[in-house]
Amino acid sequence: MKINNDFIQLINVSKHYEIEAGQFKALKNISLNIAQGEYLAISGKSGSGKSTLLNILTGIDHPSQGEVSINSRQIHSMDESNLSGWRGANIGIVFQFFQLIPTLSILENLLLPMEFVNIIPKKGRNTRAQSLLSDVGILQHKDKLPAALSGGEQQRAAIARAMANDPPILVADEPTGNLDSKTALEVHTIFNKLVAMGKTIIVVTHENVKNNKYDRVITLHDGEIQKA
Amino acid sequence: MNVSLKKSWNDLKIHPARTILLVFALIIGFWGIGTILVSYSILNNDLNENYTRTKPAHVVLKSDNFDKLNLSEFISQSEIESAEFRDLSMQRIEVYPGKWLPLWLFGVEDFNNFNLAKFYKERGNKVPDSGTMLIERDGQNVRISNLKIGSKPNVRIGKKNINIPVTGIVFDPSQAPATQDAFIYGYTDKKTFQKIVGESANQRLIFRLNNVASKLQIEERTKKIINDFQKKGIVISEVVIPQYQEHPHQFQLNTLLMLNAAIGLLAFIMGAVLVSQLMSAILSQQIRQIGIIKAIGASKVQALKIYLVMVLIFGLASSIVAIPLSVISGYGYAEFVAANLNFNIITTSLPIPLYLLLVILGVFLPLLLSLPPILKGIRVSVHDAINDYGISQNTQSVKIGVLSSLPFSSNITLALRNSFRRKKRLMVTVFTMSLGVAIFSASFNVKRSLEVFLANSRDSMKHDVQVVLKEQAPLKTALEPFDNLNNIERMETWNGGKGRLQTDLISTPNGIGIVALPHNTDLVKWNLIAGRWLKPTVPIEIVMNQQAIEKFGKHTVGEFYPIKIKGKLINTKLVGIIKEFDSPKIYINKDQYDALVNPKHLVNSLMFVAGTKDYNSILELKKEIENAIAMSDLNILYVMSQAERAQIIYDHLNIILIILVFLAFLVLIVSALGMASATGINIIERVREIGVMRAIGATPRIIYNIFVTEGMLISGFSITLGLLMAAPMSYLASRFFGGLILGDNTSLDLTLSLSGLAITFFATFIFGWIASRVPARKAIQVSTREALSYE
């Protein structure tokens, strides 16, 4: 399989916020290429700009300057409406606090993005959702509401939901931040399996990461990529 | 069910108490508005329909020469739709032992075949046996009589009493309600009529015209008919042309319908605000979830759909309950009004457009009104939505410095600041509540103004008992029977009759009451709204009441108006206008009246002033007067005490007063619901904040007090603004209702209702307290842990 090294491209991306004290530069001229199937960690201390970078990568936020292209698609120029559908199909997001819909069962939480994006055939949705839950080891909880699950189980459900539409990219914001070390290890194991399946995974973390967990680690400091 | 719909449904199930409260609030709002719409639809149609179905006479003519008229030939004329002789004689009937009321006794041609002025059999005989009569059903009301089938009441005919058995009850929707006007309507056949009354039959012709659409057209055609009659030697002595297609008490219904419409509109505005606020409440909780569903691929339209479905469920649920309730209570309300105005509810099915309107109100209006808050929520970017942590750091532009410098406890200060956090919401809440307060307060003021008007009407006449003679009598003859009665301080005699104001249609004027009384009488204290009272000057002066002014459309004090009394045209100067609840009347100095048309100084109205004026003494006096009349040769039209006169006026207005306060109360409830929802939103939005406060040491009591204080502050703001708004509203309402009840351009004198003010204060604070207490109690039931983790 030919690997696309420019699968995700950030060219001179900057993000500024206007605050009372003046302009705050969250990101400064970031240029970054991420290859297809890469397992990348973005680390940095609180306020370093990593969440901003993640938001820009997912289209949740727009850069003040620069260009973002994902699989040759210029997402910085897409409007919110187009972005939603595109994001649902191409990027799975795992939030720090899981952010499952509290009024839907775990299974329904997986079916919801399939319904929104409508690329998985209706007939196969239930089977696929159960298969994903089985992959992350919580199929037995499929009919429970999120509140009935532990934090680790909720995070597995969130990962399964992120994969609902079989997106090529999975972005995770502090996915193990609220988990104990054993559960955190299980989450990484799941991610490794997904990478092995060819998914591109970008994880944002404030931990001191060990290189051997990821293909590559970039560290942000004051909105800039620190040189290794 | 697809997952999006399930989310909408589950969101409602997750907080069942809140969902039920919300649906309940919507039900109350829609119910109120629905009741008003349903009753409006029924009443607007039914009184008029009751009236027009009787095919009421367009014209009533009286003559002593109708024997010269060939009725069949008259009816065969193309312009005549139908005609018959329907004689009428005004007598008196004993309704309770010793209590007499005017009896309008009709002589009917054929009870089985009415072509016009129909009435309907209710019970007993359809055709009265010879020597008996049927009575109109409203006359059976125990408030005014004990008459029923089988009764053999005394009827005073001229100078003798005759027993006329009641053999049937009829419904005559074309007459003014007997209970309000204190009349009894009786119906006999022609022979019995002649025999009882002693008058020859066929002196009163009633007819309907073809192809007429207004009173003016009827007047013009009648003028021609009267001319034709004159050519045949038929002299018309009296012409009555009722308002075209209008029930005699239409004014009451018009007032009620206007009340309905005005208060319904305001309730609708408040209901709309309520729906909008409730959706803001739900959306404020869902912001982060909107972010999530957009992040996992939902488009704006898909997210919008989820929340619109939620509103649709609210709308459907509340409509399913509120629409049938509205129909039931709308009918109930209409039945109540119909019972008071003596007509039947004939609307058996409501028009389809009304149901459509109710569905639009119940289902689609919430959708429309919740669209702005939903769109606002949907427009929040994924980034902002996900970062919504529940505690807004945005203090907006509250002047903390000013607030902190106020000498309040920290609880009150916090409540005050919290109230100002969402200034737009605060404004909407206070405006809604104050609108309710204003309507409520204004209703009491209008009610008070009406009561003062009633009291003034009662006090305007200083006599205690009035005897009106059917036929004029010499002064000595009229007073003689009462010479030896006790408890009479003094008597005064008046005269009068029917006169005509000169109009363009001289031959077809309507009769107008002429009251000739001493110019310097101290028995009247009229409410003069223009000019002055009578003086014994030349030229001859008249004073009109406002109804006469309205009827004839002339109202310039100082101008001269020709009036025709007993065939004599008199040029008179209008010197004053008085305000009273009565039919059109012209007042003239008795000496001048006598000099012109009453040279024998006959009298027809005796005014008695009692020495002892307590209620029982007056009743005793009235009884003695009745006894004296029974032994005399006087032919009496009616005997009435002032208390009865006041009661008749009160009965005409009472239903309006009741409905006014009922509707106002409804509005206050809807506005209180608005406030409850606003407080509920405040609490929902701040559950996490409550958790933080609890974590740093606030007791549930402190939290509770803060929210209740917020509610009380909002009530305080609302009362202040509401009372300020009530002043101009009361003024406009007094003008408006005065115009409806008393005639155009006549306003009620605005009177502040102190009891209404106290009730407004009390009710608003109680509602405010309940509206904040319920959600506040709910707030303190949430544990600190739950509050901190609240989504």
Tab-separated table of N, CA, C and O in Angstrom, chain B residues 170-212:
chain	number	residue	atom	x	y	z
B	170	VAL	N	-92.585	29.437	26.819
B	170	VAL	CA	-91.985	29.586	25.486
B	170	VAL	C	-90.627	30.261	25.608
B	170	VAL	O	-90.288	30.845	26.636
B	171	PHE	N	-89.885	30.139	24.538
B	171	PHE	CA	-88.582	30.800	24.460
B	171	PHE	C	-88.667	31.823	23.339
B	171	PHE	O	-88.929	31.474	22.189
B	172	ASP	N	-88.483	33.091	23.713
B	172	ASP	CA	-88.570	34.163	22.728
B	172	ASP	C	-87.249	34.926	22.709
B	172	ASP	O	-87.053	35.889	23.462
B	173	PRO	N	-86.315	34.455	21.881
B	173	PRO	CA	-84.977	35.065	21.912
B	173	PRO	C	-84.911	36.483	21.391
B	173	PRO	O	-83.873	37.129	21.494
B	174	SER	N	-86.001	36.974	20.832
B	174	SER	CA	-85.924	38.328	20.282
B	174	SER	C	-86.176	39.392	21.354
B	174	SER	O	-85.968	40.577	21.113
B	175	GLN	N	-86.625	38.953	22.535
B	175	GLN	CA	-86.900	39.939	23.592
B	175	GLN	C	-85.682	40.137	24.490
B	175	GLN	O	-84.863	39.227	24.641
B	176	ALA	N	-85.599	41.313	25.089
B	176	ALA	CA	-84.558	41.550	26.093
B	176	ALA	C	-84.809	40.584	27.248
B	176	ALA	O	-85.956	40.281	27.556
B	177	PRO	N	-83.737	40.077	27.898
B	177	PRO	CA	-83.934	39.096	28.966
B	177	PRO	C	-84.850	39.643	30.075
B	177	PRO	O	-84.622	40.742	30.585
B	178	ALA	N	-85.853	38.840	30.431
B	178	ALA	CA	-86.813	39.269	31.450
B	178	ALA	C	-86.122	39.528	32.785
B	178	ALA	O	-86.458	40.469	33.509
B	179	THR	N	-85.118	38.711	33.092
B	179	THR	CA	-84.437	38.858	34.388
B	179	THR	C	-83.684	40.179	34.478
B	179	THR	O	-83.516	40.727	35.558
B	180	GLN	N	-83.190	40.657	33.348
B	180	GLN	CA	-82.423	41.897	33.388
B	180	GLN	C	-83.316	43.130	33.346
B	180	GLN	O	-83.024	44.141	33.978
B	181	ASP	N	-84.393	43.038	32.551
B	181	ASP	CA	-85.246	44.215	32.414
B	181	ASP	C	-86.432	44.201	33.367
B	181	ASP	O	-87.221	45.143	33.394
B	182	ALA	N	-86.538	43.087	34.146
B	182	ALA	CA	-87.625	42.939	35.117
B	182	ALA	C	-88.989	43.104	34.454
B	182	ALA	O	-89.816	43.910	34.889
B	183	PHE	N	-89.175	42.380	33.362
B	183	PHE	CA	-90.451	42.309	32.671
B	183	PHE	C	-90.889	40.857	32.642
B	183	PHE	O	-90.061	39.963	32.721
B	184	ILE	N	-92.183	40.631	32.474
B	184	ILE	CA	-92.666	39.290	32.141
B	184	ILE	C	-93.307	39.411	30.766
B	184	ILE	O	-94.046	40.363	30.501
B	185	TYR	N	-92.982	38.454	29.887
B	185	TYR	CA	-93.612	38.444	28.570
B	185	TYR	C	-94.686	37.361	28.559
B	185	TYR	O	-94.392	36.200	28.893
B	186	GLY	N	-95.915	37.729	28.209
B	186	GLY	CA	-97.005	36.759	28.139
B	186	GLY	C	-97.589	36.727	26.737
B	186	GLY	O	-97.524	37.717	25.995
B	187	TYR	N	-98.154	35.574	26.369
B	187	TYR	CA	-98.671	35.401	25.019
B	187	TYR	C	-100.059	34.754	25.101
B	187	TYR	O	-100.213	33.691	25.713
B	188	THR	N	-101.043	35.408	24.530
B	188	THR	CA	-102.395	34.834	24.503
B	188	THR	C	-102.895	34.835	23.062
B	188	THR	O	-102.296	35.489	22.195
B	189	ASP	N	-103.997	34.119	22.848
B	189	ASP	CA	-104.580	34.203	21.504
B	189	ASP	C	-105.351	35.521	21.398
B	189	ASP	O	-105.569	36.223	22.396
B	190	LYS	N	-105.759	35.838	20.200
B	190	LYS	CA	-106.386	37.148	19.955
B	190	LYS	C	-107.669	37.353	20.763
B	190	LYS	O	-107.898	38.417	21.330
B	191	LYS	N	-108.454	36.272	20.800
B	191	LYS	CA	-109.743	36.417	21.493
B	191	LYS	C	-109.520	36.682	22.974
B	191	LYS	O	-110.154	37.561	23.571
B	192	THR	N	-108.639	35.899	23.550
B	192	THR	CA	-108.335	36.091	24.975
B	192	THR	C	-107.762	37.484	25.214
B	192	THR	O	-108.113	38.160	26.179
B	193	PHE	N	-106.882	37.880	24.301
B	193	PHE	CA	-106.262	39.209	24.405
B	193	PHE	C	-107.324	40.300	24.468
B	193	PHE	O	-107.317	41.169	25.342
B	194	GLN	N	-108.263	40.191	23.495
B	194	GLN	CA	-109.326	41.200	23.438
B	194	GLN	C	-110.160	41.193	24.717
B	194	GLN	O	-110.489	42.221	25.279
B	195	LYS	N	-110.460	39.951	25.138
B	195	LYS	CA	-111.327	39.784	26.293
B	195	LYS	C	-110.658	40.331	27.557
B	195	LYS	O	-111.267	41.043	28.357
B	196	ILE	N	-109.394	39.993	27.705
B	196	ILE	CA	-108.687	40.391	28.930
B	196	ILE	C	-108.404	41.889	28.934
B	196	ILE	O	-108.693	42.602	29.881
B	197	VAL	N	-107.827	42.322	27.846
B	197	VAL	CA	-107.327	43.702	27.789
B	197	VAL	C	-108.462	44.696	27.531
B	197	VAL	O	-108.400	45.858	27.954
B	198	GLY	N	-109.460	44.219	26.832
B	198	GLY	CA	-110.584	45.101	26.539
B	198	GLY	C	-110.279	46.071	25.428
B	198	GLY	O	-110.979	47.064	25.231
B	199	GLU	N	-109.210	45.820	24.723
B	199	GLU	CA	-108.871	46.681	23.581
B	199	GLU	C	-109.209	45.904	22.319
B	199	GLU	O	-109.123	44.665	22.300
B	200	SER	N	-109.550	46.614	21.282
B	200	SER	CA	-109.826	45.895	20.038
B	200	SER	C	-108.511	45.355	19.482
B	200	SER	O	-107.441	45.963	19.660
B	201	ALA	N	-108.611	44.241	18.801
B	201	ALA	CA	-107.408	43.592	18.281
B	201	ALA	C	-106.949	44.264	16.994
B	201	ALA	O	-107.597	45.182	16.484
B	202	ASN	N	-105.825	43.793	16.499
B	202	ASN	CA	-105.265	44.236	15.224
B	202	ASN	C	-104.970	45.739	15.183
B	202	ASN	O	-105.332	46.439	14.251
B	203	GLN	N	-104.359	46.212	16.232
B	203	GLN	CA	-103.942	47.623	16.247
B	203	GLN	C	-102.423	47.759	16.097
B	203	GLN	O	-101.903	48.855	16.039
B	204	ARG	N	-101.775	46.607	16.093
B	204	ARG	CA	-100.301	46.659	16.015
B	204	ARG	C	-99.851	45.717	14.901
B	204	ARG	O	-100.029	44.498	14.991
B	205	LEU	N	-99.305	46.325	13.876
B	205	LEU	CA	-98.878	45.559	12.703
B	205	LEU	C	-97.358	45.383	12.747
B	205	LEU	O	-96.628	46.356	12.930
B	206	ILE	N	-96.931	44.130	12.587
B	206	ILE	CA	-95.481	43.909	12.475
B	206	ILE	C	-95.211	43.329	11.098
B	206	ILE	O	-96.010	42.542	10.582
B	207	PHE	N	-94.131	43.741	10.494
B	207	PHE	CA	-93.822	43.177	9.171
B	207	PHE	C	-92.325	43.211	8.884
B	207	PHE	O	-91.552	43.903	9.540
B	208	ARG	N	-91.958	42.371	7.908
B	208	ARG	CA	-90.582	42.316	7.416
B	208	ARG	C	-90.572	42.704	5.943
B	208	ARG	O	-91.538	42.422	5.218
B	209	LEU	N	-89.491	43.318	5.529
B	209	LEU	CA	-89.387	43.772	4.137
B	209	LEU	C	-88.416	42.883	3.371
B	209	LEU	O	-87.467	42.343	3.960
B	210	ASN	N	-88.682	42.774	2.089
B	210	ASN	CA	-87.736	42.045	1.229
B	210	ASN	C	-86.583	42.961	0.826
B	210	ASN	O	-86.761	44.181	0.695
B	211	ASN	N	-85.433	42.353	0.614
B	211	ASN	CA	-84.283	43.068	0.034
B	211	ASN	C	-83.908	44.352	0.775
B	211	ASN	O	-83.807	45.423	0.185
B	212	VAL	N	-83.778	44.235	2.068
B	212	VAL	CA	-83.236	45.386	2.816
B	212	VAL	C	-81.994	44.926	3.557
B	212	VAL	O	-81.880	43.760	3.932
